[in-house]
Amino acid sequence: MRLQEEYVFGRDTEEYFGSGWNGLLVVQDLNRETASLEEQAESEIKILQAAELENQLAQVLKRKL
């Protein structure tokens, strides 16, 4: 990721993806459940299905703000 042509986390660092919550990927609804946000705690990018977004959005924003 870059901000004004500079790498945000550095180009040659092991922390390239940063730490904590670095993104949220919303996917189409699946026929199976995705892991809860708590179960995805170790993942840099959290994944929600479209139908879960409304119920989980407040929790996502609370963690990011």
PDB file of N, CA, C and O in Angstrom:
ATOM      1  N   MET A   1       0.849  -1.167   0.000  1.00  0.00           N
ATOM      2  CA  MET A   1       0.000   0.000   0.000  1.00  0.00           C
ATOM      3  C   MET A   1       0.897   1.232   0.000  1.00  0.00           C
ATOM      4  O   MET A   1       1.884   1.289   0.724  1.00  0.00           O
ATOM      5  N   ARG A   2       0.509   2.208  -0.808  1.00  0.00           N
ATOM      6  CA  ARG A   2       1.282   3.441  -0.893  1.00  0.00           C
ATOM      7  C   ARG A   2       0.418   4.647  -0.537  1.00  0.00           C
ATOM      8  O   ARG A   2      -0.773   4.656  -0.776  1.00  0.00           O
ATOM      9  N   LEU A   3       1.070   5.645  -0.004  1.00  0.00           N
ATOM     10  CA  LEU A   3       0.447   6.925   0.284  1.00  0.00           C
ATOM     11  C   LEU A   3       1.374   7.988  -0.275  1.00  0.00           C
ATOM     12  O   LEU A   3       2.518   8.108   0.189  1.00  0.00           O
ATOM     13  N   GLN A   4       0.939   8.703  -1.283  1.00  0.00           N
ATOM     14  CA  GLN A   4       1.741   9.728  -1.950  1.00  0.00           C
ATOM     15  C   GLN A   4       3.093   9.160  -2.393  1.00  0.00           C
ATOM     16  O   GLN A   4       4.153   9.669  -2.053  1.00  0.00           O
ATOM     17  N   GLU A   5       3.042   8.054  -3.102  1.00  0.00           N
ATOM     18  CA  GLU A   5       4.211   7.392  -3.680  1.00  0.00           C
ATOM     19  C   GLU A   5       5.156   6.748  -2.674  1.00  0.00           C
ATOM     20  O   GLU A   5       6.179   6.201  -3.040  1.00  0.00           O
ATOM     21  N   GLU A   6       4.855   6.808  -1.379  1.00  0.00           N
ATOM     22  CA  GLU A   6       5.696   6.178  -0.359  1.00  0.00           C
ATOM     23  C   GLU A   6       4.982   4.936   0.174  1.00  0.00           C
ATOM     24  O   GLU A   6       3.778   4.953   0.408  1.00  0.00           O
ATOM     25  N   TYR A   7       5.738   3.863   0.402  1.00  0.00           N
ATOM     26  CA  TYR A   7       5.151   2.665   0.988  1.00  0.00           C
ATOM     27  C   TYR A   7       4.776   2.946   2.444  1.00  0.00           C
ATOM     28  O   TYR A   7       5.582   3.448   3.213  1.00  0.00           O
ATOM     29  N   VAL A   8       3.572   2.586   2.811  1.00  0.00           N
ATOM     30  CA  VAL A   8       3.071   2.857   4.161  1.00  0.00           C
ATOM     31  C   VAL A   8       3.818   2.038   5.201  1.00  0.00           C
ATOM     32  O   VAL A   8       4.192   2.545   6.249  1.00  0.00           O
ATOM     33  N   PHE A   9       4.066   0.772   4.932  1.00  0.00           N
ATOM     34  CA  PHE A   9       4.705  -0.100   5.905  1.00  0.00           C
ATOM     35  C   PHE A   9       6.161  -0.389   5.549  1.00  0.00           C
ATOM     36  O   PHE A   9       6.777  -1.247   6.133  1.00  0.00           O
ATOM     37  N   GLY A  10       6.704   0.311   4.590  1.00  0.00           N
ATOM     38  CA  GLY A  10       8.071   0.053   4.160  1.00  0.00           C
ATOM     39  C   GLY A  10       8.113  -1.038   3.112  1.00  0.00           C
ATOM     40  O   GLY A  10       7.228  -1.871   3.041  1.00  0.00           O
ATOM     41  N   ARG A  11       9.110  -1.018   2.300  1.00  0.00           N
ATOM     42  CA  ARG A  11       9.190  -1.987   1.213  1.00  0.00           C
ATOM     43  C   ARG A  11       9.863  -3.289   1.640  1.00  0.00           C
ATOM     44  O   ARG A  11       9.499  -4.360   1.207  1.00  0.00           O
ATOM     45  N   ASP A  12      10.856  -3.221   2.493  1.00  0.00           N
ATOM     46  CA  ASP A  12      11.635  -4.398   2.863  1.00  0.00           C
ATOM     47  C   ASP A  12      11.494  -4.757   4.335  1.00  0.00           C
ATOM     48  O   ASP A  12      12.442  -5.191   4.968  1.00  0.00           O
ATOM     49  N   THR A  13      10.345  -4.588   4.874  1.00  0.00           N
ATOM     50  CA  THR A  13      10.149  -4.885   6.289  1.00  0.00           C
ATOM     51  C   THR A  13       9.271  -6.117   6.449  1.00  0.00           C
ATOM     52  O   THR A  13       8.419  -6.396   5.627  1.00  0.00           O
ATOM     53  N   GLU A  14       9.481  -6.849   7.522  1.00  0.00           N
ATOM     54  CA  GLU A  14       8.654  -8.013   7.797  1.00  0.00           C
ATOM     55  C   GLU A  14       7.250  -7.605   8.207  1.00  0.00           C
ATOM     56  O   GLU A  14       6.337  -8.397   8.179  1.00  0.00           O
ATOM     57  N   GLU A  15       7.067  -6.358   8.595  1.00  0.00           N
ATOM     58  CA  GLU A  15       5.760  -5.855   8.992  1.00  0.00           C
ATOM     59  C   GLU A  15       5.051  -5.218   7.801  1.00  0.00           C
ATOM     60  O   GLU A  15       4.306  -4.265   7.956  1.00  0.00           O
ATOM     61  N   TYR A  16       5.287  -5.762   6.628  1.00  0.00           N
ATOM     62  CA  TYR A  16       4.738  -5.185   5.402  1.00  0.00           C
ATOM     63  C   TYR A  16       3.226  -5.013   5.469  1.00  0.00           C
ATOM     64  O   TYR A  16       2.690  -4.040   4.979  1.00  0.00           O
ATOM     65  N   PHE A  17       2.554  -5.966   6.084  1.00  0.00           N
ATOM     66  CA  PHE A  17       1.107  -5.894   6.175  1.00  0.00           C
ATOM     67  C   PHE A  17       0.635  -5.183   7.437  1.00  0.00           C
ATOM     68  O   PHE A  17      -0.540  -5.176   7.743  1.00  0.00           O
ATOM     69  N   GLY A  18       1.531  -4.597   8.192  1.00  0.00           N
ATOM     70  CA  GLY A  18       1.141  -3.880   9.400  1.00  0.00           C
ATOM     71  C   GLY A  18       0.771  -4.851  10.501  1.00  0.00           C
ATOM     72  O   GLY A  18       1.181  -5.997  10.518  1.00  0.00           O
ATOM     73  N   SER A  19      -0.056  -4.396  11.421  1.00  0.00           N
ATOM     74  CA  SER A  19      -0.504  -5.254  12.508  1.00  0.00           C
ATOM     75  C   SER A  19      -1.955  -4.925  12.796  1.00  0.00           C
ATOM     76  O   SER A  19      -2.439  -3.845  12.518  1.00  0.00           O
ATOM     77  N   GLY A  20      -2.641  -5.882  13.350  1.00  0.00           N
ATOM     78  CA  GLY A  20      -4.051  -5.670  13.685  1.00  0.00           C
ATOM     79  C   GLY A  20      -4.960  -5.721  12.477  1.00  0.00           C
ATOM     80  O   GLY A  20      -4.727  -6.468  11.549  1.00  0.00           O
ATOM     81  N   TRP A  21      -5.986  -4.900  12.485  1.00  0.00           N
ATOM     82  CA  TRP A  21      -6.978  -4.887  11.418  1.00  0.00           C
ATOM     83  C   TRP A  21      -6.466  -4.028  10.279  1.00  0.00           C
ATOM     84  O   TRP A  21      -6.282  -2.830  10.429  1.00  0.00           O
ATOM     85  N   ASN A  22      -6.241  -4.626   9.146  1.00  0.00           N
ATOM     86  CA  ASN A  22      -5.760  -3.899   7.986  1.00  0.00           C
ATOM     87  C   ASN A  22      -6.767  -3.862   6.856  1.00  0.00           C
ATOM     88  O   ASN A  22      -6.520  -3.239   5.840  1.00  0.00           O
ATOM     89  N   GLY A  23      -7.876  -4.540   7.006  1.00  0.00           N
ATOM     90  CA  GLY A  23      -8.864  -4.504   5.942  1.00  0.00           C
ATOM     91  C   GLY A  23     -10.047  -5.394   6.235  1.00  0.00           C
ATOM     92  O   GLY A  23     -10.023  -6.249   7.119  1.00  0.00           O
ATOM     93  N   LEU A  24     -11.093  -5.159   5.480  1.00  0.00           N
ATOM     94  CA  LEU A  24     -12.312  -5.943   5.566  1.00  0.00           C
ATOM     95  C   LEU A  24     -12.712  -6.306   4.153  1.00  0.00           C
ATOM     96  O   LEU A  24     -12.845  -5.425   3.293  1.00  0.00           O
ATOM     97  N   LEU A  25     -12.866  -7.585   3.894  1.00  0.00           N
ATOM     98  CA  LEU A  25     -13.297  -8.076   2.599  1.00  0.00           C
ATOM     99  C   LEU A  25     -14.723  -8.574   2.741  1.00  0.00           C
ATOM    100  O   LEU A  25     -15.001  -9.451   3.567  1.00  0.00           O
ATOM    101  N   VAL A  26     -15.633  -8.000   1.965  1.00  0.00           N
ATOM    102  CA  VAL A  26     -17.026  -8.435   1.970  1.00  0.00           C
ATOM    103  C   VAL A  26     -17.253  -9.255   0.711  1.00  0.00           C
ATOM    104  O   VAL A  26     -17.025  -8.776  -0.398  1.00  0.00           O
ATOM    105  N   VAL A  27     -17.662 -10.507   0.902  1.00  0.00           N
ATOM    106  CA  VAL A  27     -17.885 -11.424  -0.213  1.00  0.00           C
ATOM    107  C   VAL A  27     -19.373 -11.688  -0.377  1.00  0.00           C
ATOM    108  O   VAL A  27     -20.174 -11.403   0.518  1.00  0.00           O
ATOM    109  N   GLN A  28     -19.726 -12.231  -1.524  1.00  0.00           N
ATOM    110  CA  GLN A  28     -21.127 -12.590  -1.746  1.00  0.00           C
ATOM    111  C   GLN A  28     -21.539 -13.648  -0.729  1.00  0.00           C
ATOM    112  O   GLN A  28     -20.697 -14.322  -0.142  1.00  0.00           O
ATOM    113  N   ASP A  29     -22.828 -13.798  -0.516  1.00  0.00           N
ATOM    114  CA  ASP A  29     -23.327 -14.775   0.446  1.00  0.00           C
ATOM    115  C   ASP A  29     -23.005 -16.189  -0.024  1.00  0.00           C
ATOM    116  O   ASP A  29     -23.154 -16.520  -1.200  1.00  0.00           O
ATOM    117  N   LEU A  30     -22.553 -17.001   0.924  1.00  0.00           N
ATOM    118  CA  LEU A  30     -22.183 -18.384   0.649  1.00  0.00           C
ATOM    119  C   LEU A  30     -23.198 -19.320   1.289  1.00  0.00           C
ATOM    120  O   LEU A  30     -23.990 -18.903   2.136  1.00  0.00           O
ATOM    121  N   ASN A  31     -23.133 -20.579   0.930  1.00  0.00           N
ATOM    122  CA  ASN A  31     -24.033 -21.582   1.511  1.00  0.00           C
ATOM    123  C   ASN A  31     -23.537 -22.080   2.861  1.00  0.00           C
ATOM    124  O   ASN A  31     -24.130 -22.954   3.451  1.00  0.00           O
ATOM    125  N   ARG A  32     -22.424 -21.545   3.327  1.00  0.00           N
ATOM    126  CA  ARG A  32     -21.883 -21.931   4.630  1.00  0.00           C
ATOM    127  C   ARG A  32     -21.487 -20.677   5.401  1.00  0.00           C
ATOM    128  O   ARG A  32     -21.308 -19.612   4.822  1.00  0.00           O
ATOM    129  N   GLU A  33     -21.337 -20.835   6.703  1.00  0.00           N
ATOM    130  CA  GLU A  33     -20.966 -19.698   7.544  1.00  0.00           C
ATOM    131  C   GLU A  33     -19.471 -19.404   7.436  1.00  0.00           C
ATOM    132  O   GLU A  33     -18.670 -20.313   7.261  1.00  0.00           O
ATOM    133  N   THR A  34     -19.129 -18.143   7.554  1.00  0.00           N
ATOM    134  CA  THR A  34     -17.721 -17.773   7.662  1.00  0.00           C
ATOM    135  C   THR A  34     -17.371 -17.718   9.146  1.00  0.00           C
ATOM    136  O   THR A  34     -18.248 -17.672  10.008  1.00  0.00           O
ATOM    137  N   ALA A  35     -16.099 -17.730   9.439  1.00  0.00           N
ATOM    138  CA  ALA A  35     -15.655 -17.649  10.833  1.00  0.00           C
ATOM    139  C   ALA A  35     -16.073 -16.305  11.417  1.00  0.00           C
ATOM    140  O   ALA A  35     -16.129 -15.292  10.717  1.00  0.00           O
ATOM    141  N   SER A  36     -16.350 -16.293  12.706  1.00  0.00           N
ATOM    142  CA  SER A  36     -16.719 -15.044  13.369  1.00  0.00           C
ATOM    143  C   SER A  36     -15.524 -14.101  13.380  1.00  0.00           C
ATOM    144  O   SER A  36     -14.385 -14.518  13.184  1.00  0.00           O
ATOM    145  N   LEU A  37     -15.769 -12.826  13.636  1.00  0.00           N
ATOM    146  CA  LEU A  37     -14.677 -11.857  13.708  1.00  0.00           C
ATOM    147  C   LEU A  37     -13.686 -12.227  14.809  1.00  0.00           C
ATOM    148  O   LEU A  37     -12.487 -12.022  14.662  1.00  0.00           O
ATOM    149  N   GLU A  38     -14.178 -12.782  15.908  1.00  0.00           N
ATOM    150  CA  GLU A  38     -13.294 -13.203  16.995  1.00  0.00           C
ATOM    151  C   GLU A  38     -12.399 -14.355  16.548  1.00  0.00           C
ATOM    152  O   GLU A  38     -11.226 -14.422  16.897  1.00  0.00           O
ATOM    153  N   GLU A  39     -12.950 -15.274  15.750  1.00  0.00           N
ATOM    154  CA  GLU A  39     -12.163 -16.402  15.247  1.00  0.00           C
ATOM    155  C   GLU A  39     -11.125 -15.950  14.223  1.00  0.00           C
ATOM    156  O   GLU A  39     -10.137 -16.643  13.997  1.00  0.00           O
ATOM    157  N   GLN A  40     -11.338 -14.789  13.615  1.00  0.00           N
ATOM    158  CA  GLN A  40     -10.420 -14.257  12.631  1.00  0.00           C
ATOM    159  C   GLN A  40      -9.437 -13.255  13.252  1.00  0.00           C
ATOM    160  O   GLN A  40      -8.770 -12.507  12.555  1.00  0.00           O
ATOM    161  N   ALA A  41      -9.332 -13.271  14.564  1.00  0.00           N
ATOM    162  CA  ALA A  41      -8.524 -12.278  15.283  1.00  0.00           C
ATOM    163  C   ALA A  41      -7.072 -12.235  14.808  1.00  0.00           C
ATOM    164  O   ALA A  41      -6.460 -11.173  14.800  1.00  0.00           O
ATOM    165  N   GLU A  42      -6.505 -13.349  14.406  1.00  0.00           N
ATOM    166  CA  GLU A  42      -5.105 -13.396  13.986  1.00  0.00           C
ATOM    167  C   GLU A  42      -4.910 -13.005  12.521  1.00  0.00           C
ATOM    168  O   GLU A  42      -3.784 -12.835  12.074  1.00  0.00           O
ATOM    169  N   SER A  43      -5.988 -12.852  11.778  1.00  0.00           N
ATOM    170  CA  SER A  43      -5.899 -12.516  10.355  1.00  0.00           C
ATOM    171  C   SER A  43      -5.810 -11.012  10.166  1.00  0.00           C
ATOM    172  O   SER A  43      -6.497 -10.255  10.845  1.00  0.00           O
ATOM    173  N   GLU A  44      -4.963 -10.579   9.240  1.00  0.00           N
ATOM    174  CA  GLU A  44      -4.819  -9.153   8.971  1.00  0.00           C
ATOM    175  C   GLU A  44      -6.072  -8.587   8.309  1.00  0.00           C
ATOM    176  O   GLU A  44      -6.456  -7.455   8.544  1.00  0.00           O
ATOM    177  N   ILE A  45      -6.696  -9.385   7.454  1.00  0.00           N
ATOM    178  CA  ILE A  45      -7.897  -8.948   6.746  1.00  0.00           C
ATOM    179  C   ILE A  45      -9.057  -9.829   7.194  1.00  0.00           C
ATOM    180  O   ILE A  45      -8.977 -11.050   7.145  1.00  0.00           O
ATOM    181  N   LYS A  46     -10.117  -9.202   7.650  1.00  0.00           N
ATOM    182  CA  LYS A  46     -11.299  -9.923   8.099  1.00  0.00           C
ATOM    183  C   LYS A  46     -12.240 -10.124   6.914  1.00  0.00           C
ATOM    184  O   LYS A  46     -12.300  -9.299   6.002  1.00  0.00           O
ATOM    185  N   ILE A  47     -13.000 -11.222   6.930  1.00  0.00           N
ATOM    186  CA  ILE A  47     -13.910 -11.549   5.836  1.00  0.00           C
ATOM    187  C   ILE A  47     -15.323 -11.677   6.387  1.00  0.00           C
ATOM    188  O   ILE A  47     -15.554 -12.373   7.373  1.00  0.00           O
ATOM    189  N   LEU A  48     -16.252 -10.992   5.738  1.00  0.00           N
ATOM    190  CA  LEU A  48     -17.677 -11.103   6.062  1.00  0.00           C
ATOM    191  C   LEU A  48     -18.454 -11.374   4.788  1.00  0.00           C
ATOM    192  O   LEU A  48     -18.091 -10.901   3.717  1.00  0.00           O
ATOM    193  N   GLN A  49     -19.547 -12.105   4.931  1.00  0.00           N
ATOM    194  CA  GLN A  49     -20.473 -12.259   3.822  1.00  0.00           C
ATOM    195  C   GLN A  49     -21.373 -11.017   3.776  1.00  0.00           C
ATOM    196  O   GLN A  49     -21.585 -10.355   4.786  1.00  0.00           O
ATOM    197  N   ALA A  50     -21.903 -10.722   2.610  1.00  0.00           N
ATOM    198  CA  ALA A  50     -22.732  -9.520   2.441  1.00  0.00           C
ATOM    199  C   ALA A  50     -23.884  -9.485   3.446  1.00  0.00           C
ATOM    200  O   ALA A  50     -24.178  -8.439   4.022  1.00  0.00           O
ATOM    201  N   ALA A  51     -24.516 -10.616   3.693  1.00  0.00           N
ATOM    202  CA  ALA A  51     -25.651 -10.655   4.621  1.00  0.00           C
ATOM    203  C   ALA A  51     -25.224 -10.391   6.063  1.00  0.00           C
ATOM    204  O   ALA A  51     -26.034  -9.963   6.883  1.00  0.00           O
ATOM    205  N   GLU A  52     -23.971 -10.626   6.401  1.00  0.00           N
ATOM    206  CA  GLU A  52     -23.467 -10.405   7.761  1.00  0.00           C
ATOM    207  C   GLU A  52     -23.077  -8.959   8.009  1.00  0.00           C
ATOM    208  O   GLU A  52     -22.932  -8.543   9.152  1.00  0.00           O
ATOM    209  N   LEU A  53     -22.892  -8.199   6.960  1.00  0.00           N
ATOM    210  CA  LEU A  53     -22.341  -6.857   7.087  1.00  0.00           C
ATOM    211  C   LEU A  53     -23.182  -5.956   7.981  1.00  0.00           C
ATOM    212  O   LEU A  53     -22.657  -5.283   8.861  1.00  0.00           O
ATOM    213  N   GLU A  54     -24.484  -5.941   7.787  1.00  0.00           N
ATOM    214  CA  GLU A  54     -25.333  -5.047   8.582  1.00  0.00           C
ATOM    215  C   GLU A  54     -25.232  -5.348  10.074  1.00  0.00           C
ATOM    216  O   GLU A  54     -25.107  -4.440  10.889  1.00  0.00           O
ATOM    217  N   ASN A  55     -25.236  -6.629  10.436  1.00  0.00           N
ATOM    218  CA  ASN A  55     -25.160  -7.005  11.853  1.00  0.00           C
ATOM    219  C   ASN A  55     -23.777  -6.793  12.455  1.00  0.00           C
ATOM    220  O   ASN A  55     -23.654  -6.548  13.649  1.00  0.00           O
ATOM    221  N   GLN A  56     -22.730  -6.897  11.654  1.00  0.00           N
ATOM    222  CA  GLN A  56     -21.364  -6.828  12.149  1.00  0.00           C
ATOM    223  C   GLN A  56     -20.711  -5.463  11.976  1.00  0.00           C
ATOM    224  O   GLN A  56     -19.644  -5.213  12.537  1.00  0.00           O
ATOM    225  N   LEU A  57     -21.327  -4.570  11.216  1.00  0.00           N
ATOM    226  CA  LEU A  57     -20.709  -3.295  10.895  1.00  0.00           C
ATOM    227  C   LEU A  57     -20.376  -2.465  12.140  1.00  0.00           C
ATOM    228  O   LEU A  57     -19.297  -1.888  12.234  1.00  0.00           O
ATOM    229  N   ALA A  58     -21.261  -2.425  13.100  1.00  0.00           N
ATOM    230  CA  ALA A  58     -20.997  -1.661  14.328  1.00  0.00           C
ATOM    231  C   ALA A  58     -19.758  -2.193  15.037  1.00  0.00           C
ATOM    232  O   ALA A  58     -18.913  -1.421  15.494  1.00  0.00           O
ATOM    233  N   GLN A  59     -19.603  -3.513  15.115  1.00  0.00           N
ATOM    234  CA  GLN A  59     -18.432  -4.118  15.761  1.00  0.00           C
ATOM    235  C   GLN A  59     -17.161  -3.792  14.980  1.00  0.00           C
ATOM    236  O   GLN A  59     -16.133  -3.476  15.574  1.00  0.00           O
ATOM    237  N   VAL A  60     -17.232  -3.830  13.659  1.00  0.00           N
ATOM    238  CA  VAL A  60     -16.072  -3.515  12.828  1.00  0.00           C
ATOM    239  C   VAL A  60     -15.652  -2.067  13.043  1.00  0.00           C
ATOM    240  O   VAL A  60     -14.478  -1.772  13.266  1.00  0.00           O
ATOM    241  N   LEU A  61     -16.599  -1.150  13.013  1.00  0.00           N
ATOM    242  CA  LEU A  61     -16.275   0.266  13.186  1.00  0.00           C
ATOM    243  C   LEU A  61     -15.744   0.569  14.579  1.00  0.00           C
ATOM    244  O   LEU A  61     -14.843   1.383  14.747  1.00  0.00           O
ATOM    245  N   LYS A  62     -16.283  -0.108  15.580  1.00  0.00           N
ATOM    246  CA  LYS A  62     -15.821   0.100  16.950  1.00  0.00           C
ATOM    247  C   LYS A  62     -14.351  -0.295  17.090  1.00  0.00           C
ATOM    248  O   LYS A  62     -13.591   0.362  17.780  1.00  0.00           O
ATOM    249  N   ARG A  63     -13.941  -1.338  16.418  1.00  0.00           N
ATOM    250  CA  ARG A  63     -12.546  -1.784  16.505  1.00  0.00           C
ATOM    251  C   ARG A  63     -11.610  -0.876  15.715  1.00  0.00           C
ATOM    252  O   ARG A  63     -10.448  -0.760  16.036  1.00  0.00           O
ATOM    253  N   LYS A  64     -12.094  -0.245  14.657  1.00  0.00           N
ATOM    254  CA  LYS A  64     -11.256   0.579  13.815  1.00  0.00           C
ATOM    255  C   LYS A  64     -11.173   2.021  14.304  1.00  0.00           C
ATOM    256  O   LYS A  64     -10.215   2.715  14.001  1.00  0.00           O
ATOM    257  N   LEU A  65     -12.157   2.488  15.012  1.00  0.00           N
ATOM    258  CA  LEU A  65     -12.165   3.886  15.423  1.00  0.00           C
ATOM    259  C   LEU A  65     -11.733   4.058  16.834  1.00  0.00           C
ATOM    260  O   LEU A  65     -11.585   3.603  17.725  1.00  0.00           O
TER     261      LEU A  65
END
